[in-house]
PDB file of C-alpha atoms in Angstrom:
ATOM      1  CA  UNK W   1      53.215 132.232 155.112  1.00  0.00           C
ATOM      2  CA  UNK W   2      50.476 130.358 156.067  1.00  0.00           C
ATOM      3  CA  UNK W   3      51.159 127.004 157.065  1.00  0.00           C
ATOM      4  CA  UNK W   4      48.385 125.164 155.497  1.00  0.00           C
ATOM      5  CA  UNK W   5      47.840 127.940 152.769  1.00  0.00           C
ATOM      6  CA  UNK W   6      51.629 126.119 151.762  1.00  0.00           C
ATOM      7  CA  UNK W   7      50.372 122.168 152.072  1.00  0.00           C
ATOM      8  CA  UNK W   8      47.533 123.012 149.887  1.00  0.00           C
ATOM      9  CA  UNK W   9      48.999 124.690 147.133  1.00  0.00           C
ATOM     10  CA  UNK W  10      51.924 122.096 147.621  1.00  0.00           C
ATOM     11  CA  UNK W  11      48.614 118.860 146.926  1.00  0.00           C
ATOM     12  CA  UNK W  12      47.552 120.578 143.585  1.00  0.00           C
ATOM     13  CA  UNK W  13      50.183 121.140 142.185  1.00  0.00           C
ATOM     14  CA  UNK W  14      52.116 117.978 142.813  1.00  0.00           C
ATOM     15  CA  UNK W  15      48.385 116.778 141.635  1.00  0.00           C
ATOM     16  CA  UNK W  16      48.835 118.705 138.344  1.00  0.00           C
ATOM     17  CA  UNK W  17      52.323 117.753 137.640  1.00  0.00           C
ATOM     18  CA  UNK W  18      50.949 113.911 137.886  1.00  0.00           C
ATOM     19  CA  UNK W  19      48.559 114.063 135.170  1.00  0.00           C
ATOM     20  CA  UNK W  20      49.712 112.535 131.988  1.00  0.00           C
ATOM     21  CA  UNK W  21      49.505 115.072 129.526  1.00  0.00           C
ATOM     22  CA  UNK W  22      48.688 114.973 125.655  1.00  0.00           C
ATOM     23  CA  UNK W  23      50.299 116.166 123.141  1.00  0.00           C
ATOM     24  CA  UNK W  24      49.038 115.655 120.011  1.00  0.00           C
ATOM     25  CA  UNK W  25      50.633 116.797 116.995  1.00  0.00           C
ATOM     26  CA  UNK W  26      50.986 115.510 112.659  1.00  0.00           C
ATOM     27  CA  UNK W  27      54.031 115.035 111.858  1.00  0.00           C
ATOM     28  CA  UNK W  28      55.275 116.448 108.003  1.00  0.00           C
ATOM     29  CA  UNK W  29      52.884 114.105 105.382  1.00  0.00           C
ATOM     30  CA  UNK W  30      50.895 111.992 108.445  1.00  0.00           C
ATOM     31  CA  UNK W  31      47.575 111.882 106.897  1.00  0.00           C
ATOM     32  CA  UNK W  32      49.357 112.979 103.221  1.00  0.00           C
ATOM     33  CA  UNK W  33      49.145 109.723 100.537  1.00  0.00           C
ATOM     34  CA  UNK W  34      51.756 111.234  98.474  1.00  0.00           C
ATOM     35  CA  UNK W  35      54.842 109.063  97.875  1.00  0.00           C
ATOM     36  CA  UNK W  36      57.825 110.265  95.893  1.00  0.00           C
ATOM     37  CA  UNK W  37      59.918 107.197  93.421  1.00  0.00           C
ATOM     38  CA  UNK W  38      62.717 108.216  93.154  1.00  0.00           C
ATOM     39  CA  UNK W  39      65.658 105.828  90.934  1.00  0.00           C
ATOM     40  CA  UNK W  40      68.033 106.876  88.520  1.00  0.00           C
ATOM     41  CA  UNK W  41      68.685 106.817  85.322  1.00  0.00           C
ATOM     42  CA  UNK W  42      68.300 102.486  83.523  1.00  0.00           C
ATOM     43  CA  UNK W  43      66.725 101.783  86.993  1.00  0.00           C
ATOM     44  CA  UNK W  44      63.900 100.300  85.650  1.00  0.00           C
ATOM     45  CA  UNK W  45      61.957 103.061  87.495  1.00  0.00           C
ATOM     46  CA  UNK W  46      58.983 103.382  85.379  1.00  0.00           C
ATOM     47  CA  UNK W  47      58.009  99.631  84.836  1.00  0.00           C
ATOM     48  CA  UNK W  48      58.117  98.780  88.571  1.00  0.00           C
ATOM     49  CA  UNK W  49      55.984 102.290  89.509  1.00  0.00           C
ATOM     50  CA  UNK W  50      52.888 101.559  86.641  1.00  0.00           C
ATOM     51  CA  UNK W  51      53.009  98.094  87.861  1.00  0.00           C
ATOM     52  CA  UNK W  52      52.233  98.580  91.233  1.00  0.00           C
ATOM     53  CA  UNK W  53      49.449 101.433  90.094  1.00  0.00           C
ATOM     54  CA  UNK W  54      47.731  98.425  88.163  1.00  0.00           C
ATOM     55  CA  UNK W  55      47.841  96.005  91.740  1.00  0.00           C
ATOM     56  CA  UNK W  56      46.144  99.168  93.319  1.00  0.00           C
ATOM     57  CA  UNK W  57      43.154  98.767  90.962  1.00  0.00           C
ATOM     58  CA  UNK W  58      42.584  95.470  91.096  1.00  0.00           C
ATOM     59  CA  UNK W  59      43.086  94.698  94.410  1.00  0.00           C
ATOM     60  CA  UNK W  60      41.039  97.884  95.295  1.00  0.00           C
ATOM     61  CA  UNK W  61      39.460  99.437  92.863  1.00  0.00           C
ATOM     62  CA  UNK W  62      41.369 102.666  93.274  1.00  0.00           C
ATOM     63  CA  UNK W  63      43.065 104.747  90.642  1.00  0.00           C
ATOM     64  CA  UNK W  64      46.073 105.822  92.238  1.00  0.00           C
ATOM     65  CA  UNK W  65      47.769 109.592  89.961  1.00  0.00           C
ATOM     66  CA  UNK W  66      51.347 109.828  88.657  1.00  0.00           C
ATOM     67  CA  UNK W  67      52.746 112.551  88.335  1.00  0.00           C
ATOM     68  CA  UNK W  68      55.684 113.011  86.774  1.00  0.00           C
ATOM     69  CA  UNK W  69      58.531 115.682  88.290  1.00  0.00           C
ATOM     70  CA  UNK W  70      60.755 115.727  85.900  1.00  0.00           C
ATOM     71  CA  UNK W  71      57.131 116.265  83.554  1.00  0.00           C
ATOM     72  CA  UNK W  72      55.892 118.893  85.225  1.00  0.00           C
ATOM     73  CA  UNK W  73      60.034 120.587  85.067  1.00  0.00           C
ATOM     74  CA  UNK W  74      59.583 119.870  81.103  1.00  0.00           C
ATOM     75  CA  UNK W  75      56.734 121.808  80.833  1.00  0.00           C
ATOM     76  CA  UNK W  76      57.083 124.884  82.975  1.00  0.00           C
ATOM     77  CA  UNK W  77      60.399 124.913  80.749  1.00  0.00           C
ATOM     78  CA  UNK W  78      58.629 124.420  77.770  1.00  0.00           C
ATOM     79  CA  UNK W  79      56.362 127.038  78.156  1.00  0.00           C
ATOM     80  CA  UNK W  80      59.024 129.219  78.643  1.00  0.00           C
ATOM     81  CA  UNK W  81      60.407 128.616  75.903  1.00  0.00           C
ATOM     82  CA  UNK W  82      64.027 127.073  76.914  1.00  0.00           C
ATOM     83  CA  UNK W  83      64.164 124.508  75.480  1.00  0.00           C
ATOM     84  CA  UNK W  84      62.613 122.269  73.024  1.00  0.00           C
ATOM     85  CA  UNK W  85      62.539 118.230  74.430  1.00  0.00           C
ATOM     86  CA  UNK W  86      63.617 116.956  77.804  1.00  0.00           C
ATOM     87  CA  UNK W  87      67.253 115.315  77.359  1.00  0.00           C
ATOM     88  CA  UNK W  88      68.295 119.676  77.438  1.00  0.00           C
ATOM     89  CA  UNK W  89      67.242 119.831  80.334  1.00  0.00           C
ATOM     90  CA  UNK W  90      69.706 118.824  82.071  1.00  0.00           C
ATOM     91  CA  UNK W  91      72.100 121.642  80.323  1.00  0.00           C
ATOM     92  CA  UNK W  92      70.256 124.635  81.128  1.00  0.00           C
ATOM     93  CA  UNK W  93      72.118 126.672  83.504  1.00  0.00           C
ATOM     94  CA  UNK W  94      71.503 125.548  87.188  1.00  0.00           C
ATOM     95  CA  UNK W  95      69.825 129.155  88.196  1.00  0.00           C
ATOM     96  CA  UNK W  96      67.046 128.348  86.030  1.00  0.00           C
ATOM     97  CA  UNK W  97      66.594 124.591  86.629  1.00  0.00           C
ATOM     98  CA  UNK W  98      66.211 125.494  90.041  1.00  0.00           C
ATOM     99  CA  UNK W  99      63.693 128.573  88.847  1.00  0.00           C
ATOM    100  CA  UNK W 100      62.368 125.109  86.853  1.00  0.00           C
ATOM    101  CA  UNK W 101      61.792 123.205  89.967  1.00  0.00           C
ATOM    102  CA  UNK W 102      60.266 125.256  92.452  1.00  0.00           C
ATOM    103  CA  UNK W 103      57.273 126.677  90.169  1.00  0.00           C
ATOM    104  CA  UNK W 104      56.955 122.606  89.546  1.00  0.00           C
ATOM    105  CA  UNK W 105      57.150 121.844  93.371  1.00  0.00           C
ATOM    106  CA  UNK W 106      54.023 124.398  93.899  1.00  0.00           C
ATOM    107  CA  UNK W 107      52.471 123.041  90.717  1.00  0.00           C
ATOM    108  CA  UNK W 108      52.352 119.501  91.795  1.00  0.00           C
ATOM    109  CA  UNK W 109      51.390 120.734  95.273  1.00  0.00           C
ATOM    110  CA  UNK W 110      47.913 121.962  94.469  1.00  0.00           C
ATOM    111  CA  UNK W 111      47.000 118.969  92.423  1.00  0.00           C
ATOM    112  CA  UNK W 112      48.155 116.300  95.407  1.00  0.00           C
ATOM    113  CA  UNK W 113      45.656 117.362  97.934  1.00  0.00           C
ATOM    114  CA  UNK W 114      42.752 114.329  98.054  1.00  0.00           C
ATOM    115  CA  UNK W 115      44.110 111.329  96.230  1.00  0.00           C
ATOM    116  CA  UNK W 116      46.605 108.729  96.438  1.00  0.00           C
ATOM    117  CA  UNK W 117      50.028 109.941  94.190  1.00  0.00           C
ATOM    118  CA  UNK W 118      53.015 109.378  93.282  1.00  0.00           C
ATOM    119  CA  UNK W 119      55.643 111.742  92.317  1.00  0.00           C
ATOM    120  CA  UNK W 120      58.344 110.139  89.497  1.00  0.00           C
ATOM    121  CA  UNK W 121      61.316 112.109  90.060  1.00  0.00           C
ATOM    122  CA  UNK W 122      65.121 111.385  90.862  1.00  0.00           C
ATOM    123  CA  UNK W 123      66.766 112.879  94.026  1.00  0.00           C
ATOM    124  CA  UNK W 124      70.078 113.833  91.181  1.00  0.00           C
ATOM    125  CA  UNK W 125      69.959 115.220  87.672  1.00  0.00           C
ATOM    126  CA  UNK W 126      73.306 115.179  86.528  1.00  0.00           C
ATOM    127  CA  UNK W 127      74.025 118.034  84.938  1.00  0.00           C
ATOM    128  CA  UNK W 128      77.166 119.554  82.724  1.00  0.00           C
ATOM    129  CA  UNK W 129      78.440 121.262  86.643  1.00  0.00           C
ATOM    130  CA  UNK W 130      78.109 117.872  88.798  1.00  0.00           C
ATOM    131  CA  UNK W 131      74.919 116.573  90.107  1.00  0.00           C
ATOM    132  CA  UNK W 132      71.638 119.074  90.581  1.00  0.00           C
ATOM    133  CA  UNK W 133      69.387 118.659  94.023  1.00  0.00           C
ATOM    134  CA  UNK W 134      65.657 116.789  92.416  1.00  0.00           C
ATOM    135  CA  UNK W 135      64.270 117.144  95.987  1.00  0.00           C
ATOM    136  CA  UNK W 136      65.880 120.823  96.703  1.00  0.00           C
ATOM    137  CA  UNK W 137      63.754 122.026 100.616  1.00  0.00           C
ATOM    138  CA  UNK W 138      62.370 124.478  99.150  1.00  0.00           C
ATOM    139  CA  UNK W 139      59.766 121.291  96.785  1.00  0.00           C
ATOM    140  CA  UNK W 140      59.640 118.187  99.368  1.00  0.00           C
ATOM    141  CA  UNK W 141      58.276 120.403 101.703  1.00  0.00           C
ATOM    142  CA  UNK W 142      55.660 121.438  99.732  1.00  0.00           C
ATOM    143  CA  UNK W 143      55.067 118.262  98.677  1.00  0.00           C
ATOM    144  CA  UNK W 144      55.217 116.416 101.849  1.00  0.00           C
ATOM    145  CA  UNK W 145      55.506 112.888 101.240  1.00  0.00           C
ATOM    146  CA  UNK W 146      54.441 109.956 103.873  1.00  0.00           C
ATOM    147  CA  UNK W 147      57.697 108.733 101.901  1.00  0.00           C
ATOM    148  CA  UNK W 148      60.503 108.804  99.791  1.00  0.00           C
ATOM    149  CA  UNK W 149      61.823 105.450  97.774  1.00  0.00           C
ATOM    150  CA  UNK W 150      64.516 104.596  95.639  1.00  0.00           C
ATOM    151  CA  UNK W 151      63.787 102.303  93.106  1.00  0.00           C
ATOM    152  CA  UNK W 152      67.541 100.818  92.138  1.00  0.00           C
ATOM    153  CA  UNK W 153      69.272  97.540  90.313  1.00  0.00           C
ATOM    154  CA  UNK W 154      72.732  96.376  89.653  1.00  0.00           C
ATOM    155  CA  UNK W 155      75.171  98.779  88.798  1.00  0.00           C
ATOM    156  CA  UNK W 156      76.463  96.490  85.829  1.00  0.00           C
ATOM    157  CA  UNK W 157      71.908  95.841  84.609  1.00  0.00           C
ATOM    158  CA  UNK W 158      71.636  99.375  84.419  1.00  0.00           C
ATOM    159  CA  UNK W 159      74.551 100.394  81.601  1.00  0.00           C
ATOM    160  CA  UNK W 160      73.099  97.152  80.134  1.00  0.00           C
ATOM    161  CA  UNK W 161      69.846  98.856  79.660  1.00  0.00           C
ATOM    162  CA  UNK W 162      70.509 102.719  79.164  1.00  0.00           C
ATOM    163  CA  UNK W 163      73.358 100.859  76.217  1.00  0.00           C
ATOM    164  CA  UNK W 164      69.551  99.336  74.442  1.00  0.00           C
ATOM    165  CA  UNK W 165      67.044 102.214  75.078  1.00  0.00           C
ATOM    166  CA  UNK W 166      67.530 104.335  71.645  1.00  0.00           C
ATOM    167  CA  UNK W 167      64.788 106.309  73.041  1.00  0.00           C
ATOM    168  CA  UNK W 168      66.122 108.485  74.874  1.00  0.00           C
ATOM    169  CA  UNK W 169      69.879 110.255  74.461  1.00  0.00           C
ATOM    170  CA  UNK W 170      71.725 109.355  78.262  1.00  0.00           C
ATOM    171  CA  UNK W 171      75.414 110.256  79.100  1.00  0.00           C
ATOM    172  CA  UNK W 172      77.559 106.771  78.319  1.00  0.00           C
ATOM    173  CA  UNK W 173      78.797 105.568  82.052  1.00  0.00           C
ATOM    174  CA  UNK W 174      80.941 102.732  83.622  1.00  0.00           C
ATOM    175  CA  UNK W 175      80.137 100.944  86.636  1.00  0.00           C
ATOM    176  CA  UNK W 176      81.525 102.963  89.022  1.00  0.00           C
ATOM    177  CA  UNK W 177      79.459 106.472  87.946  1.00  0.00           C
ATOM    178  CA  UNK W 178      76.568 104.201  88.256  1.00  0.00           C
ATOM    179  CA  UNK W 179      77.361 103.502  91.627  1.00  0.00           C
ATOM    180  CA  UNK W 180      78.418 105.932  93.073  1.00  0.00           C
ATOM    181  CA  UNK W 181      74.882 108.256  91.203  1.00  0.00           C
ATOM    182  CA  UNK W 182      73.170 105.306  93.995  1.00  0.00           C
ATOM    183  CA  UNK W 183      74.669 105.774  96.736  1.00  0.00           C
ATOM    184  CA  UNK W 184      74.853 109.793  96.465  1.00  0.00           C
ATOM    185  CA  UNK W 185      70.775 109.482  96.072  1.00  0.00           C
ATOM    186  CA  UNK W 186      69.872 107.809  99.267  1.00  0.00           C
ATOM    187  CA  UNK W 187      71.918 110.498 101.065  1.00  0.00           C
ATOM    188  CA  UNK W 188      69.746 112.856  98.627  1.00  0.00           C
ATOM    189  CA  UNK W 189      66.840 110.891  99.712  1.00  0.00           C
ATOM    190  CA  UNK W 190      67.367 110.854 103.750  1.00  0.00           C
ATOM    191  CA  UNK W 191      67.655 114.432 103.318  1.00  0.00           C
ATOM    192  CA  UNK W 192      64.399 115.020 101.893  1.00  0.00           C
ATOM    193  CA  UNK W 193      63.282 112.711 104.677  1.00  0.00           C
ATOM    194  CA  UNK W 194      64.982 114.360 107.405  1.00  0.00           C
ATOM    195  CA  UNK W 195      63.062 118.078 105.951  1.00  0.00           C
ATOM    196  CA  UNK W 196      60.207 116.172 106.322  1.00  0.00           C
ATOM    197  CA  UNK W 197      59.979 113.767 108.185  1.00  0.00           C
ATOM    198  CA  UNK W 198      58.533 111.438 106.044  1.00  0.00           C
ATOM    199  CA  UNK W 199      59.813 108.099 105.777  1.00  0.00           C
ATOM    200  CA  UNK W 200      62.946 106.384 103.224  1.00  0.00           C
ATOM    201  CA  UNK W 201      62.879 103.330 101.422  1.00  0.00           C
ATOM    202  CA  UNK W 202      65.110 101.082  99.248  1.00  0.00           C
ATOM    203  CA  UNK W 203      63.670  98.651  96.593  1.00  0.00           C
ATOM    204  CA  UNK W 204      65.536  96.484  94.767  1.00  0.00           C
ATOM    205  CA  UNK W 205      64.325  96.470  91.137  1.00  0.00           C
ATOM    206  CA  UNK W 206      66.057  92.920  90.368  1.00  0.00           C
ATOM    207  CA  UNK W 207      66.524  90.839  86.891  1.00  0.00           C
ATOM    208  CA  UNK W 208      63.135  89.563  85.894  1.00  0.00           C
ATOM    209  CA  UNK W 209      61.328  90.211  89.178  1.00  0.00           C
ATOM    210  CA  UNK W 210      59.963  93.622  88.562  1.00  0.00           C
ATOM    211  CA  UNK W 211      56.578  91.824  90.154  1.00  0.00           C
ATOM    212  CA  UNK W 212      58.788  91.387  93.836  1.00  0.00           C
ATOM    213  CA  UNK W 213      59.309  95.311  93.002  1.00  0.00           C
ATOM    214  CA  UNK W 214      56.844  96.213  92.563  1.00  0.00           C
ATOM    215  CA  UNK W 215      54.583  94.592  95.598  1.00  0.00           C
ATOM    216  CA  UNK W 216      56.628  96.404  97.711  1.00  0.00           C
ATOM    217  CA  UNK W 217      56.272  99.656  96.425  1.00  0.00           C
ATOM    218  CA  UNK W 218      52.477  98.585  96.311  1.00  0.00           C
ATOM    219  CA  UNK W 219      52.897  97.920 100.471  1.00  0.00           C
ATOM    220  CA  UNK W 220      54.245 101.090 100.611  1.00  0.00           C
ATOM    221  CA  UNK W 221      51.450 102.646  98.305  1.00  0.00           C
ATOM    222  CA  UNK W 222      48.746 101.293 100.800  1.00  0.00           C
ATOM    223  CA  UNK W 223      49.678 101.992 104.177  1.00  0.00           C
TER     224      UNK W 223
END
């Protein structure tokens, strides 16, 4: 090889490698204003969501759309004649619940395109055959959330709220079962974050401090 040509090619290769390389990419959920908010029954999730949505309206005059995944599932199941009320959902065969999840996920994904959206759901659904994943891969990847929020409370407070709630039929659980349920929900939320690149945030809804919990959710919505 001509030594002059060899040196010239070497210098060109060296300069090319020295140029900064920029790789532009958009992670899943980036630019998406969808936040999944989860929490086991009795944690006070609905109150936290409602208060946070009111904060956004008052401070920014912006409406946050709240889509309840359980309601979407119920609408699908009721149209098929499978259930008459939401508490019957947990007693459906696991295979049927999975099919309903897929259909509900597709429906919500179509709605959550250009607005700031909260998807109100559960990370784990208690069934007669253990816990069903409320955010399986085919649902969470369709939604592409920017953040998955877990609203939590002290297990004894959750037990007390359940015993005082006459509006829905809930399985009786002791404090130990509730604590395990919340821990498993954390693991499920982290799995969802792993699949989508979403951040995972735990918000504590302490007794008498719903405004503080709502302020944390407001911050997540507006970031």
